[in-house]
Amino acid sequence: MKNLLFVLFSLILAFPAFSQTDEADVKEVIQTLFDGMRAKNTEQIASVFSENAIMQTIETTGDTGTVKAGSVADFVKGIGSLPAEMKLDERITDYQINIDGPMATAWTPYEFYANDKFSHCGVNSFQLVKMASGWKIVYIIDTRRKDGCS
C-alpha cells in the first residue's frame, strides 16, 4: 500500500513538471525572439519561426481595427538593416501560456522602446507548435497603442 501511494504521489508531482517544462520552453522561444531583436541577430530571430509563419498587426482607429499582414522574411530583413546605433527593446510584462499537446498559445503584454525612449505598448498573441526541432512560432498578431500603457 505504501508503494502504491508513493507511485501515485510521484505521478501527481510529475505531470505538472511536464507542463512546466513545455511552458518554460515556449517562454524561452519568445524570449529568444526579443533577445535576437535587441542584438539585431537575424539568424536568431529567424530560428524561432516555422516555415510559412504568419505575422500580422492590428492598426487601431477608435474602437475598431484593421489587420495588416507582414512576412517573417521582411521582418528579419528589416531588423537586420537597422543602423548599428538603433536600439530596439520589446519588454514583455507578463506571460499567459496555455498548452494542449503540441500546440501552445501565449498572450504577452509588452512595452516597446526605441533608443531607450518609450514608443508604444500592446499585446502579442503567439501560436506555437512543438515540432521535431522544438517549439516554433507559427502565427503572431499584435496590437499597438500609445495610450493606456502602464
GROMACS .gro file of N, CA and C in nm:
model
  450
    1MET      N    1   0.083  -0.119   0.000
    1MET     CA    2   0.000   0.000   0.000
    1MET      C    3   0.088   0.126   0.000
    2LYS      N    4   0.195   0.123   0.080
    2LYS     CA    5   0.286   0.238   0.082
    2LYS      C    6   0.347   0.262  -0.055
    3ASN      N    7   0.383   0.152  -0.122
    3ASN     CA    8   0.442   0.165  -0.256
    3ASN      C    9   0.343   0.225  -0.354
    4LEU      N   10   0.217   0.183  -0.347
    4LEU     CA   11   0.114   0.236  -0.435
    4LEU      C   12   0.094   0.385  -0.410
    5LEU      N   13   0.088   0.425  -0.286
    5LEU     CA   14   0.073   0.567  -0.252
    5LEU      C   15   0.193   0.647  -0.301
    6PHE      N   16   0.313   0.591  -0.286
    6PHE     CA   17   0.434   0.658  -0.332
    6PHE      C   18   0.429   0.678  -0.484
    7VAL      N   19   0.387   0.574  -0.557
    7VAL     CA   20   0.379   0.582  -0.703
    7VAL      C   21   0.274   0.687  -0.744
    8LEU      N   22   0.157   0.684  -0.682
    8LEU     CA   23   0.054   0.782  -0.714
    8LEU      C   24   0.099   0.924  -0.685
    9PHE      N   25   0.161   0.944  -0.571
    9PHE     CA   26   0.212   1.076  -0.534
    9PHE      C   27   0.317   1.123  -0.634
   10SER      N   28   0.405   1.032  -0.674
   10SER     CA   29   0.510   1.066  -0.772
   10SER      C   30   0.449   1.106  -0.905
   11LEU      N   31   0.345   1.035  -0.949
   11LEU     CA   32   0.279   1.068  -1.076
   11LEU      C   33   0.212   1.205  -1.069
   12ILE      N   34   0.148   1.233  -0.957
   12ILE     CA   35   0.083   1.363  -0.940
   12ILE      C   36   0.185   1.475  -0.951
   13LEU      N   37   0.300   1.455  -0.892
   13LEU     CA   38   0.405   1.558  -0.898
   13LEU      C   39   0.469   1.566  -1.036
   14ALA      N   40   0.474   1.454  -1.107
   14ALA     CA   41   0.542   1.451  -1.236
   14ALA      C   42   0.465   1.523  -1.345
   15PHE      N   43   0.333   1.511  -1.349
   15PHE     CA   44   0.256   1.572  -1.458
   15PHE      C   45   0.269   1.723  -1.463
   16PRO      N   46   0.259   1.796  -1.351
   16PRO     CA   47   0.280   1.941  -1.362
   16PRO      C   48   0.420   1.975  -1.409
   17ALA      N   49   0.517   1.893  -1.378
   17ALA     CA   50   0.655   1.920  -1.420
   17ALA      C   51   0.667   1.919  -1.572
   18PHE      N   52   0.594   1.825  -1.638
   18PHE     CA   53   0.599   1.821  -1.784
   18PHE      C   54   0.543   1.949  -1.843
   19SER      N   55   0.429   1.993  -1.794
   19SER     CA   56   0.370   2.115  -1.848
   19SER      C   57   0.454   2.237  -1.815
   20GLN      N   58   0.516   2.237  -1.697
   20GLN     CA   59   0.603   2.350  -1.663
   20GLN      C   60   0.724   2.354  -1.756
   21THR      N   61   0.775   2.238  -1.795
   21THR     CA   62   0.888   2.236  -1.887
   21THR      C   63   0.847   2.290  -2.022
   22ASP      N   64   0.733   2.246  -2.074
   22ASP     CA   65   0.685   2.299  -2.202
   22ASP      C   66   0.658   2.448  -2.191
   23GLU      N   67   0.598   2.491  -2.082
   23GLU     CA   68   0.570   2.632  -2.063
   23GLU      C   69   0.700   2.713  -2.062
   24ALA      N   70   0.800   2.662  -1.994
   24ALA     CA   71   0.931   2.730  -1.991
   24ALA      C   72   0.994   2.733  -2.129
   25ASP      N   73   0.977   2.625  -2.205
   25ASP     CA   74   1.033   2.619  -2.341
   25ASP      C   75   0.963   2.719  -2.433
   26VAL      N   76   0.832   2.732  -2.421
   26VAL     CA   77   0.757   2.830  -2.501
   26VAL      C   78   0.804   2.971  -2.466
   27LYS      N   79   0.816   2.998  -2.338
   27LYS     CA   80   0.863   3.129  -2.293
   27LYS      C   81   1.003   3.157  -2.346
   28GLU      N   82   1.088   3.056  -2.347
   28GLU     CA   83   1.225   3.072  -2.397
   28GLU      C   84   1.227   3.107  -2.546
   29VAL      N   85   1.137   3.046  -2.624
   29VAL     CA   86   1.129   3.078  -2.768
   29VAL      C   87   1.096   3.226  -2.787
   30ILE      N   88   0.998   3.273  -2.710
   30ILE     CA   89   0.957   3.414  -2.721
   30ILE      C   90   1.070   3.506  -2.676
   31GLN      N   91   1.136   3.469  -2.567
   31GLN     CA   92   1.249   3.550  -2.519
   31GLN      C   93   1.363   3.551  -2.620
   32THR      N   94   1.386   3.438  -2.685
   32THR     CA   95   1.490   3.429  -2.788
   32THR      C   96   1.460   3.525  -2.903
   33LEU      N   97   1.333   3.536  -2.941
   33LEU     CA   98   1.294   3.630  -3.046
   33LEU      C   99   1.333   3.772  -3.007
   34PHE      N  100   1.294   3.815  -2.887
   34PHE     CA  101   1.319   3.954  -2.848
   34PHE      C  102   1.466   3.979  -2.814
   35ASP      N  103   1.537   3.878  -2.765
   35ASP     CA  104   1.682   3.892  -2.746
   35ASP      C  105   1.748   3.911  -2.883
   36GLY      N  106   1.701   3.836  -2.982
   36GLY     CA  107   1.754   3.850  -3.118
   36GLY      C  108   1.726   3.987  -3.177
   37MET      N  109   1.607   4.041  -3.148
   37MET     CA  110   1.577   4.177  -3.195
   37MET      C  111   1.671   4.278  -3.133
   38ARG      N  112   1.693   4.266  -3.001
   38ARG     CA  113   1.783   4.361  -2.932
   38ARG      C  114   1.924   4.353  -2.990
   39ALA      N  115   1.968   4.232  -3.023
   39ALA     CA  116   2.104   4.211  -3.076
   39ALA      C  117   2.110   4.230  -3.228
   40LYS      N  118   1.994   4.248  -3.292
   40LYS     CA  119   1.984   4.254  -3.438
   40LYS      C  120   2.046   4.130  -3.502
   41ASN      N  121   2.026   4.016  -3.437
   41ASN     CA  122   2.078   3.888  -3.483
   41ASN      C  123   1.970   3.820  -3.568
   42THR      N  124   1.982   3.835  -3.698
   42THR     CA  125   1.877   3.787  -3.789
   42THR      C  126   1.865   3.634  -3.787
   43GLU      N  127   1.975   3.563  -3.770
   43GLU     CA  128   1.968   3.417  -3.764
   43GLU      C  129   1.892   3.373  -3.638
   44GLN      N  130   1.918   3.439  -3.528
   44GLN     CA  131   1.848   3.407  -3.403
   44GLN      C  132   1.699   3.434  -3.416
   45ILE      N  133   1.664   3.547  -3.476
   45ILE     CA  134   1.522   3.581  -3.495
   45ILE      C  135   1.455   3.477  -3.583
   46ALA      N  136   1.513   3.447  -3.697
   46ALA     CA  137   1.453   3.352  -3.792
   46ALA      C  138   1.440   3.213  -3.732
   47SER      N  139   1.529   3.177  -3.641
   47SER     CA  140   1.531   3.041  -3.586
   47SER      C  141   1.407   3.005  -3.505
   48VAL      N  142   1.333   3.103  -3.456
   48VAL     CA  143   1.218   3.073  -3.370
   48VAL      C  144   1.088   3.056  -3.450
   49PHE      N  145   1.091   3.086  -3.578
   49PHE     CA  146   0.971   3.078  -3.661
   49PHE      C  147   0.968   2.949  -3.741
   50SER      N  148   0.846   2.897  -3.762
   50SER     CA  149   0.828   2.784  -3.851
   50SER      C  150   0.830   2.834  -3.996
   51GLU      N  151   0.850   2.742  -4.086
   51GLU     CA  152   0.840   2.776  -4.227
   51GLU      C  153   0.697   2.823  -4.253
   52ASN      N  154   0.681   2.927  -4.328
   52ASN     CA  155   0.549   2.983  -4.363
   52ASN      C  156   0.473   3.043  -4.245
   53ALA      N  157   0.546   3.086  -4.142
   53ALA     CA  158   0.481   3.151  -4.029
   53ALA      C  159   0.412   3.279  -4.076
   54ILE      N  160   0.308   3.317  -4.003
   54ILE     CA  161   0.229   3.435  -4.038
   54ILE      C  162   0.250   3.542  -3.933
   55MET      N  163   0.269   3.666  -3.980
   55MET     CA  164   0.282   3.782  -3.890
   55MET      C  165   0.176   3.883  -3.929
   56GLN      N  166   0.105   3.932  -3.828
   56GLN     CA  167   0.004   4.036  -3.852
   56GLN      C  168   0.007   4.135  -3.737
   57THR      N  169  -0.042   4.256  -3.764
   57THR     CA  170  -0.058   4.357  -3.661
   57THR      C  171  -0.194   4.422  -3.680
   58ILE      N  172  -0.249   4.468  -3.572
   58ILE     CA  173  -0.378   4.535  -3.578
   58ILE      C  174  -0.355   4.684  -3.564
   59GLU      N  175  -0.394   4.758  -3.667
   59GLU     CA  176  -0.389   4.904  -3.661
   59GLU      C  177  -0.525   4.951  -3.613
   60THR      N  178  -0.526   5.032  -3.509
   60THR     CA  179  -0.649   5.072  -3.443
   60THR      C  180  -0.692   5.212  -3.482
   61THR      N  181  -0.821   5.225  -3.510
   61THR     CA  182  -0.884   5.354  -3.531
   61THR      C  183  -1.006   5.357  -3.440
   62GLY      N  184  -0.998   5.437  -3.334
   62GLY     CA  185  -1.107   5.439  -3.237
   62GLY      C  186  -1.117   5.305  -3.168
   63ASP      N  187  -1.235   5.244  -3.177
   63ASP     CA  188  -1.253   5.114  -3.112
   63ASP      C  189  -1.260   5.000  -3.214
   64THR      N  190  -1.214   5.025  -3.337
   64THR     CA  191  -1.208   4.920  -3.438
   64THR      C  192  -1.066   4.904  -3.488
   65GLY      N  193  -1.040   4.791  -3.552
   65GLY     CA  194  -0.906   4.764  -3.600
   65GLY      C  195  -0.905   4.714  -3.743
   66THR      N  196  -0.790   4.729  -3.805
   66THR     CA  197  -0.764   4.677  -3.938
   66THR      C  198  -0.642   4.588  -3.929
   67VAL      N  199  -0.650   4.471  -3.988
   67VAL     CA  200  -0.539   4.376  -3.983
   67VAL      C  201  -0.444   4.402  -4.099
   68LYS      N  202  -0.318   4.419  -4.065
   68LYS     CA  203  -0.212   4.438  -4.165
   68LYS      C  204  -0.120   4.317  -4.160
   69ALA      N  205  -0.094   4.259  -4.276
   69ALA     CA  206  -0.009   4.140  -4.284
   69ALA      C  207   0.134   4.179  -4.315
   70GLY      N  208   0.226   4.099  -4.265
   70GLY     CA  209   0.368   4.114  -4.294
   70GLY      C  210   0.426   3.975  -4.312
   71SER      N  211   0.552   3.969  -4.346
   71SER     CA  212   0.616   3.838  -4.361
   71SER      C  213   0.734   3.831  -4.265
   72VAL      N  214   0.764   3.709  -4.225
   72VAL     CA  215   0.879   3.688  -4.138
   72VAL      C  216   1.006   3.732  -4.210
   73ALA      N  217   1.016   3.700  -4.339
   73ALA     CA  218   1.135   3.737  -4.416
   73ALA      C  219   1.155   3.889  -4.416
   74ASP      N  220   1.048   3.965  -4.437
   74ASP     CA  221   1.059   4.111  -4.437
   74ASP      C  222   1.092   4.163  -4.297
   75PHE      N  223   1.034   4.103  -4.196
   75PHE     CA  224   1.062   4.142  -4.058
   75PHE      C  225   1.210   4.121  -4.025
   76VAL      N  226   1.260   4.002  -4.056
   76VAL     CA  227   1.401   3.970  -4.030
   76VAL      C  228   1.492   4.064  -4.108
   77LYS      N  229   1.461   4.086  -4.234
   77LYS     CA  230   1.541   4.176  -4.318
   77LYS      C  231   1.540   4.318  -4.261
   78GLY      N  232   1.423   4.364  -4.217
   78GLY     CA  233   1.411   4.498  -4.161
   78GLY      C  234   1.494   4.516  -4.035
   79ILE      N  235   1.491   4.419  -3.947
   79ILE     CA  236   1.572   4.426  -3.824
   79ILE      C  237   1.720   4.427  -3.860
   80GLY      N  238   1.759   4.342  -3.955
   80GLY     CA  239   1.900   4.333  -3.995
   80GLY      C  240   1.952   4.456  -4.065
   81SER      N  241   1.863   4.535  -4.122
   81SER     CA  242   1.908   4.654  -4.197
   81SER      C  243   1.908   4.782  -4.113
   82LEU      N  244   1.873   4.771  -3.986
   82LEU     CA  245   1.872   4.890  -3.900
   82LEU      C  246   2.013   4.940  -3.874
   83PRO      N  247   2.032   5.069  -3.857
   83PRO     CA  248   2.165   5.122  -3.825
   83PRO      C  249   2.216   5.064  -3.693
   84ALA      N  250   2.345   5.052  -3.683
   84ALA     CA  251   2.407   4.993  -3.563
   84ALA      C  252   2.368   5.065  -3.435
   85GLU      N  253   2.350   5.197  -3.444
   85GLU     CA  254   2.319   5.275  -3.324
   85GLU      C  255   2.172   5.265  -3.281
   86MET      N  256   2.088   5.209  -3.366
   86MET     CA  257   1.944   5.195  -3.335
   86MET      C  258   1.924   5.082  -3.234
   87LYS      N  259   1.859   5.115  -3.121
   87LYS     CA  260   1.832   5.015  -3.018
   87LYS      C  261   1.682   4.985  -3.014
   88LEU      N  262   1.649   4.858  -3.020
   88LEU     CA  263   1.511   4.813  -3.007
   88LEU      C  264   1.500   4.730  -2.880
   89ASP      N  265   1.395   4.754  -2.802
   89ASP     CA  266   1.378   4.678  -2.679
   89ASP      C  267   1.230   4.655  -2.652
   90GLU      N  268   1.183   4.536  -2.684
   90GLU     CA  269   1.045   4.499  -2.654
   90GLU      C  270   1.046   4.425  -2.521
   91ARG      N  271   0.982   4.485  -2.422
   91ARG     CA  272   0.983   4.432  -2.286
   91ARG      C  273   0.849   4.365  -2.256
   92ILE      N  274   0.853   4.234  -2.240
   92ILE     CA  275   0.734   4.157  -2.206
   92ILE      C  276   0.703   4.179  -2.059
   93THR      N  277   0.579   4.217  -2.029
   93THR     CA  278   0.543   4.247  -1.890
   93THR      C  279   0.470   4.131  -1.822
   94ASP      N  280   0.425   4.031  -1.900
   94ASP     CA  281   0.357   3.916  -1.843
   94ASP      C  282   0.350   3.806  -1.949
   95TYR      N  283   0.339   3.684  -1.904
   95TYR     CA  284   0.320   3.570  -1.993
   95TYR      C  285   0.198   3.492  -1.946
   96GLN      N  286   0.104   3.471  -2.035
   96GLN     CA  287  -0.009   3.381  -2.010
   96GLN      C  288  -0.001   3.273  -2.117
   97ILE      N  289   0.042   3.155  -2.076
   97ILE     CA  290   0.069   3.047  -2.170
   97ILE      C  291  -0.028   2.932  -2.145
   98ASN      N  292  -0.088   2.884  -2.253
   98ASN     CA  293  -0.175   2.766  -2.247
   98ASN      C  294  -0.122   2.664  -2.347
   99ILE      N  295  -0.121   2.537  -2.306
   99ILE     CA  296  -0.065   2.431  -2.389
   99ILE      C  297  -0.162   2.314  -2.395
  100ASP      N  298  -0.179   2.259  -2.515
  100ASP     CA  299  -0.253   2.136  -2.534
  100ASP      C  300  -0.172   2.049  -2.628
  101GLY      N  301  -0.101   1.953  -2.573
  101GLY     CA  302  -0.016   1.866  -2.656
  101GLY      C  303   0.089   1.948  -2.728
  102PRO      N  304   0.091   1.939  -2.863
  102PRO     CA  305   0.194   2.009  -2.939
  102PRO      C  306   0.155   2.153  -2.978
  103MET      N  307   0.046   2.205  -2.921
  103MET     CA  308   0.003   2.341  -2.955
  103MET      C  309   0.008   2.429  -2.831
  104ALA      N  310   0.058   2.550  -2.850
  104ALA     CA  311   0.063   2.646  -2.738
  104ALA      C  312   0.017   2.782  -2.787
  105THR      N  313  -0.040   2.856  -2.695
  105THR     CA  314  -0.074   2.995  -2.720
  105THR      C  315  -0.014   3.078  -2.607
  106ALA      N  316   0.038   3.193  -2.642
  106ALA     CA  317   0.097   3.283  -2.541
  106ALA      C  318   0.044   3.423  -2.563
  107TRP      N  319  -0.005   3.483  -2.456
  107TRP     CA  320  -0.057   3.619  -2.456
  107TRP      C  321   0.044   3.700  -2.378
  108THR      N  322   0.109   3.796  -2.444
  108THR     CA  323   0.219   3.867  -2.380
  108THR      C  324   0.205   4.019  -2.394
  109PRO      N  325   0.152   4.085  -2.293
  109PRO     CA  326   0.152   4.231  -2.295
  109PRO      C  327   0.298   4.280  -2.300
  110TYR      N  328   0.319   4.394  -2.365
  110TYR     CA  329   0.456   4.444  -2.380
  110TYR      C  330   0.460   4.596  -2.381
  111GLU      N  331   0.581   4.647  -2.362
  111GLU     CA  332   0.614   4.788  -2.381
  111GLU      C  333   0.732   4.791  -2.476
  112PHE      N  334   0.728   4.879  -2.575
  112PHE     CA  335   0.833   4.885  -2.675
  112PHE      C  336   0.909   5.017  -2.663
  113TYR      N  337   1.041   5.005  -2.665
  113TYR     CA  338   1.130   5.120  -2.655
  113TYR      C  339   1.223   5.122  -2.777
  114ALA      N  340   1.240   5.240  -2.834
  114ALA     CA  341   1.336   5.262  -2.942
  114ALA      C  342   1.436   5.364  -2.893
  115ASN      N  343   1.563   5.327  -2.897
  115ASN     CA  344   1.670   5.414  -2.845
  115ASN      C  345   1.638   5.461  -2.703
  116ASP      N  346   1.595   5.367  -2.620
  116ASP     CA  347   1.565   5.389  -2.478
  116ASP      C  348   1.448   5.483  -2.453
  117LYS      N  349   1.373   5.519  -2.557
  117LYS     CA  350   1.255   5.604  -2.541
  117LYS      C  351   1.130   5.520  -2.565
  118PHE      N  352   1.030   5.538  -2.478
  118PHE     CA  353   0.905   5.465  -2.494
  118PHE      C  354   0.843   5.499  -2.629
  119SER      N  355   0.802   5.396  -2.701
  119SER     CA  356   0.739   5.413  -2.831
  119SER      C  357   0.590   5.378  -2.825
  120HIS      N  358   0.560   5.257  -2.778
  120HIS     CA  359   0.422   5.212  -2.773
  120HIS      C  360   0.412   5.088  -2.685
  121CYS      N  361   0.289   5.046  -2.661
  121CYS     CA  362   0.265   4.923  -2.587
  121CYS      C  363   0.157   4.845  -2.661
  122GLY      N  364   0.127   4.727  -2.611
  122GLY     CA  365   0.023   4.645  -2.671
  122GLY      C  366   0.031   4.503  -2.618
  123VAL      N  367  -0.022   4.413  -2.697
  123VAL     CA  368  -0.022   4.271  -2.662
  123VAL      C  369   0.017   4.191  -2.786
  124ASN      N  370   0.102   4.091  -2.764
  124ASN     CA  371   0.133   3.992  -2.868
  124ASN      C  372   0.049   3.869  -2.839
  125SER      N  373  -0.004   3.807  -2.943
  125SER     CA  374  -0.069   3.677  -2.931
  125SER      C  375   0.007   3.581  -3.020
  126PHE      N  376   0.075   3.487  -2.957
  126PHE     CA  377   0.157   3.389  -3.028
  126PHE      C  378   0.084   3.255  -3.035
  127GLN      N  379   0.096   3.188  -3.149
  127GLN     CA  380   0.056   3.048  -3.163
  127GLN      C  381   0.184   2.972  -3.196
  128LEU      N  382   0.211   2.868  -3.120
  128LEU     CA  383   0.331   2.789  -3.141
  128LEU      C  384   0.295   2.642  -3.156
  129VAL      N  385   0.380   2.569  -3.228
  129VAL     CA  386   0.363   2.425  -3.245
  129VAL      C  387   0.495   2.358  -3.206
  130LYS      N  388   0.484   2.250  -3.131
  130LYS     CA  389   0.603   2.173  -3.094
  130LYS      C  390   0.634   2.078  -3.209
  131MET      N  391   0.743   2.108  -3.278
  131MET     CA  392   0.784   2.030  -3.394
  131MET      C  393   0.904   1.943  -3.355
  132ALA      N  394   0.951   1.864  -3.449
  132ALA     CA  395   1.066   1.778  -3.421
  132ALA      C  396   1.186   1.860  -3.373
  133SER      N  397   1.198   1.983  -3.423
  133SER     CA  398   1.310   2.070  -3.386
  133SER      C  399   1.280   2.155  -3.263
  134GLY      N  400   1.162   2.138  -3.202
  134GLY     CA  401   1.126   2.216  -3.084
  134GLY      C  402   1.009   2.308  -3.111
  135TRP      N  403   0.976   2.391  -3.014
  135TRP     CA  404   0.864   2.485  -3.028
  135TRP      C  405   0.899   2.591  -3.130
  136LYS      N  406   0.806   2.618  -3.222
  136LYS     CA  407   0.824   2.719  -3.325
  136LYS      C  408   0.701   2.809  -3.331
  137ILE      N  409   0.723   2.936  -3.356
  137ILE     CA  410   0.613   3.030  -3.374
  137ILE      C  411   0.556   3.009  -3.513
  138VAL      N  412   0.424   2.984  -3.520
  138VAL     CA  413   0.358   2.967  -3.650
  138VAL      C  414   0.270   3.087  -3.683
  139TYR      N  415   0.235   3.165  -3.580
  139TYR     CA  416   0.148   3.280  -3.602
  139TYR      C  417   0.169   3.380  -3.489
  140ILE      N  418   0.177   3.506  -3.525
  140ILE     CA  419   0.182   3.613  -3.426
  140ILE      C  420   0.098   3.730  -3.477
  141ILE      N  421   0.018   3.784  -3.388
  141ILE     CA  422  -0.058   3.905  -3.416
  141ILE      C  423  -0.042   3.995  -3.295
  142ASP      N  424  -0.035   4.125  -3.318
  142ASP     CA  425  -0.015   4.215  -3.205
  142ASP      C  426  -0.100   4.340  -3.219
  143THR      N  427  -0.117   4.407  -3.106
  143THR     CA  428  -0.180   4.539  -3.103
  143THR      C  429  -0.072   4.639  -3.069
  144ARG      N  430  -0.096   4.764  -3.105
  144ARG     CA  431   0.000   4.871  -3.076
  144ARG      C  432  -0.078   4.996  -3.041
  145ARG      N  433  -0.040   5.059  -2.931
  145ARG     CA  434  -0.105   5.185  -2.891
  145ARG      C  435  -0.007   5.266  -2.808
  146LYS      N  436  -0.035   5.395  -2.799
  146LYS     CA  437   0.045   5.485  -2.715
  146LYS      C  438  -0.028   5.522  -2.588
  147ASP      N  439  -0.160   5.511  -2.588
  147ASP     CA  440  -0.241   5.546  -2.471
  147ASP      C  441  -0.278   5.419  -2.395
  148GLY      N  442  -0.304   5.436  -2.265
  148GLY     CA  443  -0.347   5.324  -2.184
  148GLY      C  444  -0.237   5.229  -2.147
  149CYS      N  445  -0.113   5.274  -2.157
  149CYS     CA  446   0.002   5.192  -2.120
  149CYS      C  447   0.033   5.218  -1.972
  150SER      N  448   0.082   5.115  -1.905
  150SER     CA  449   0.112   5.133  -1.762
  150SER      C  450   0.237   5.210  -1.736
   0.00000   0.00000   0.00000
